[in-house]
Amino acid sequence: MASEAELRKRNTPKSTNADLKSEQKEQQPKAKPNAEGSRAQESALSSTAFIVLAVLGAAAVLVYLNPAVVTETVYEFFGFDTDAAPVEPTRAGFVADVEKRDAVKAAFRHAWLAYERDAMGDDEYHPISHKGTNLTEAGGIGYTVVDSIDTMLIMGLQDEYERARKWVAEKLTFEQDANFNTFETTIRVLGGLLSAYALTNDSLYLDKAVDLGDRIMPAFDTPARLPTSMVNLAQRKGVRAEDNKGLVSTAEISTLQLEFRYLAYLTDNDEYWDAVENVMRTIRSSSLTTGLASIFMNPEDGRFVLSAIRLGSRGDSYYEYLLKQYLQTNLTENVYQEMYNGAMDGVHGHLIKKGQYSGMTYTSELIPERNPRGEIQWRLMPKQDHLVCFFGGSLMLGAVTSGAVRHPVSIPPRPSELTPRGKRDWQTGVELIETCVQTHDTATGLAPEIVHFRIPSDNVVGSGVPQDWYIKGAEPWAPAPYDARYILRPETVESLFIAYRLTGDDKYRRYGWKIFQAIETHCRIESGGYASIINVDQVPVVHEDKMETFLMSETLKYLYLLFEDDSVLPLSEWVFNTEAHPLPIIDAARKANF
Ligand code: DMJ
């Protein structure tokens, strides 16, 4: 942070003195040799000079502290499309908010130390009963430890990190004869190991990642080469999930790519790359003409199965990884840009909606139904999962990369730096983030798991303008529905972090701080750890005895980075996997081959 003297120095713009002098020059010939008049004129002159200096000084302070506000004002004044192309991109002046950043770091320690005390090495933590559990009876696979390691490195928690590393070195084994979810194991454990390796260059993590990757690879042995939902790590065997008739989730099979591609890059073993690229090839050849993807596929024939289309569960990270694969290889694999652009056109054409009362931007789902004649019709369901809140930040990130005329763009981007698609996506991204922030307008200040938006057929009665969104089934006399929970999810703060990095607009930090304070007030367990709550609209809250691993891997990491200097993990050099594990942008010789 600049000292006051430094600020003052910077805030005395050169033009101010010059302007003042020319003003004085102009005034001199008009002055009458009358003493009183001359005193009056001198005093008028010095008040004018004072006002000019004060206004220019205030403007300079504003520009220095928050360039985005000024840029936005200028954009708004002249209209979004009227600016001239800059020769050089502009950049917001990011400074860490040390106090808030360190408050988040303290929260991480509060979570980690409780877990370490009560459950070190167990996959999951229950902070109220002070217990840990494993995902299977066979034993743990480092779900919480590995998911948390890179956050410790980023936060500079050296002692905690050393102990976690020791556990990985001495206790972590994947020789567990049980079925583990292919997607979750990849994004949390493989992603965590690869990120730890990228941040430290410590071969321990790469060796473990290779071991785990090799055990997951047999999951791809299906007729269509789409990975099974589960994998037995000791038997090295893919296992069809009993639920969903052996079908696979689109998001789950298309959210392994960053991890396996980076593993291939590090090891020069193209088999990892081929396995995940095959999945993308199959998806592309089976895709709907709208660019959208149904949430289930059949691993037998590689085709989409008639099922819902949404940006929430089972759909979300398909869209996220289209963009991130394009980012991972530094915008060189055009097929991902093409798929991403097609998907974003589909999303805008079919899923983006406006609330009927306050005009909030939200995303709907499409549900396939058969009409009485047996024809398929798609019904719009105005339901938005908390999970969808990653999408605002993702759209903004896509706008400044896939949707940019040239790279890098200014911070925030100037309209002339974005393509029409980029401008559209930026605008929708900004609006969706506002919507997600507004869904925190609850008794606790935390957003529910699922919100519904009102549509005209709801026939809302009563006076006044109702809020655009509501929690379905939430009635004062009834038990809280599933939708009303907050389970420490990261998606809104993830978007706030990205939006802040791309704009420098302090409002994103203010939103993030409010959410952090609500977590502190309602989810923090005094004896250690944080717990989910079962109803965001009930105070005092009722806790659920679970601390999801993504609190430490994602929620607190994104909050920390929101208040950190932007030289830490710049978005031009790192791409975050869907569990917030940063992986470097790579100059891979290998490119998409389809
Ligand atoms: C995380 O495990 C990942 O972000 C995943 O993509 C979906 N959501 C959870 C956190 O909400």
Short mmCIF file of C-alpha atoms and ligand atoms in Angstrom, two decimals, residues 147 183-184 187-188 255 316-317 320 387 487-491 494 549-550 553-554 577-580, ligand 1:
data_model
loop_
_atom_site.label_atom_id
_atom_site.label_comp_id
_atom_site.label_asym_id
_atom_site.label_seq_id
_atom_site.Cartn_x
_atom_site.Cartn_y
_atom_site.Cartn_z
CA ASP A 147 -7.31 -31.39 -1.55
CA PHE A 183 -14.49 -37.77 -11.42
CA GLU A 184 -14.22 -36.83 -7.73
CA ILE A 187 -10.51 -33.46 -9.58
CA ARG A 188 -9.71 -33.58 -5.85
CA THR A 255 -13.95 -32.89 -16.33
CA ASP A 316 -21.72 -27.56 -15.07
CA SER A 317 -18.07 -28.40 -15.54
CA GLU A 320 -16.16 -24.97 -17.66
CA LEU A 387 -23.35 -24.83 -8.65
CA ILE A 487 -22.87 -26.66 2.31
CA LEU A 488 -19.84 -24.33 2.19
CA ARG A 489 -19.89 -24.21 -1.59
CA PRO A 490 -17.36 -22.04 -3.46
CA GLU A 491 -19.04 -21.12 -6.74
CA GLU A 494 -14.96 -18.34 -7.38
CA THR A 549 -13.36 -30.82 1.48
CA PHE A 550 -14.01 -28.02 -1.00
CA SER A 553 -9.55 -26.47 -1.44
CA GLU A 554 -11.88 -23.95 -3.06
CA ASN A 577 -9.18 -27.07 -12.28
CA THR A 578 -12.79 -27.41 -11.20
CA GLU A 579 -11.70 -28.07 -7.60
CA ALA A 580 -9.61 -24.85 -7.62
C1 DMJ B 1 -16.55 -29.09 -6.38
O1 DMJ B 1 -16.22 -30.38 -6.03
C2 DMJ B 1 -16.22 -28.82 -7.82
O2 DMJ B 1 -16.22 -27.46 -8.01
C3 DMJ B 1 -17.17 -29.49 -8.77
O3 DMJ B 1 -16.96 -29.12 -10.11
C4 DMJ B 1 -18.61 -29.24 -8.43
N1 DMJ B 1 -18.80 -28.61 -7.21
C5 DMJ B 1 -18.01 -28.85 -6.07
C6 DMJ B 1 -18.14 -27.69 -5.10
O4 DMJ B 1 -19.38 -27.16 -5.03
#
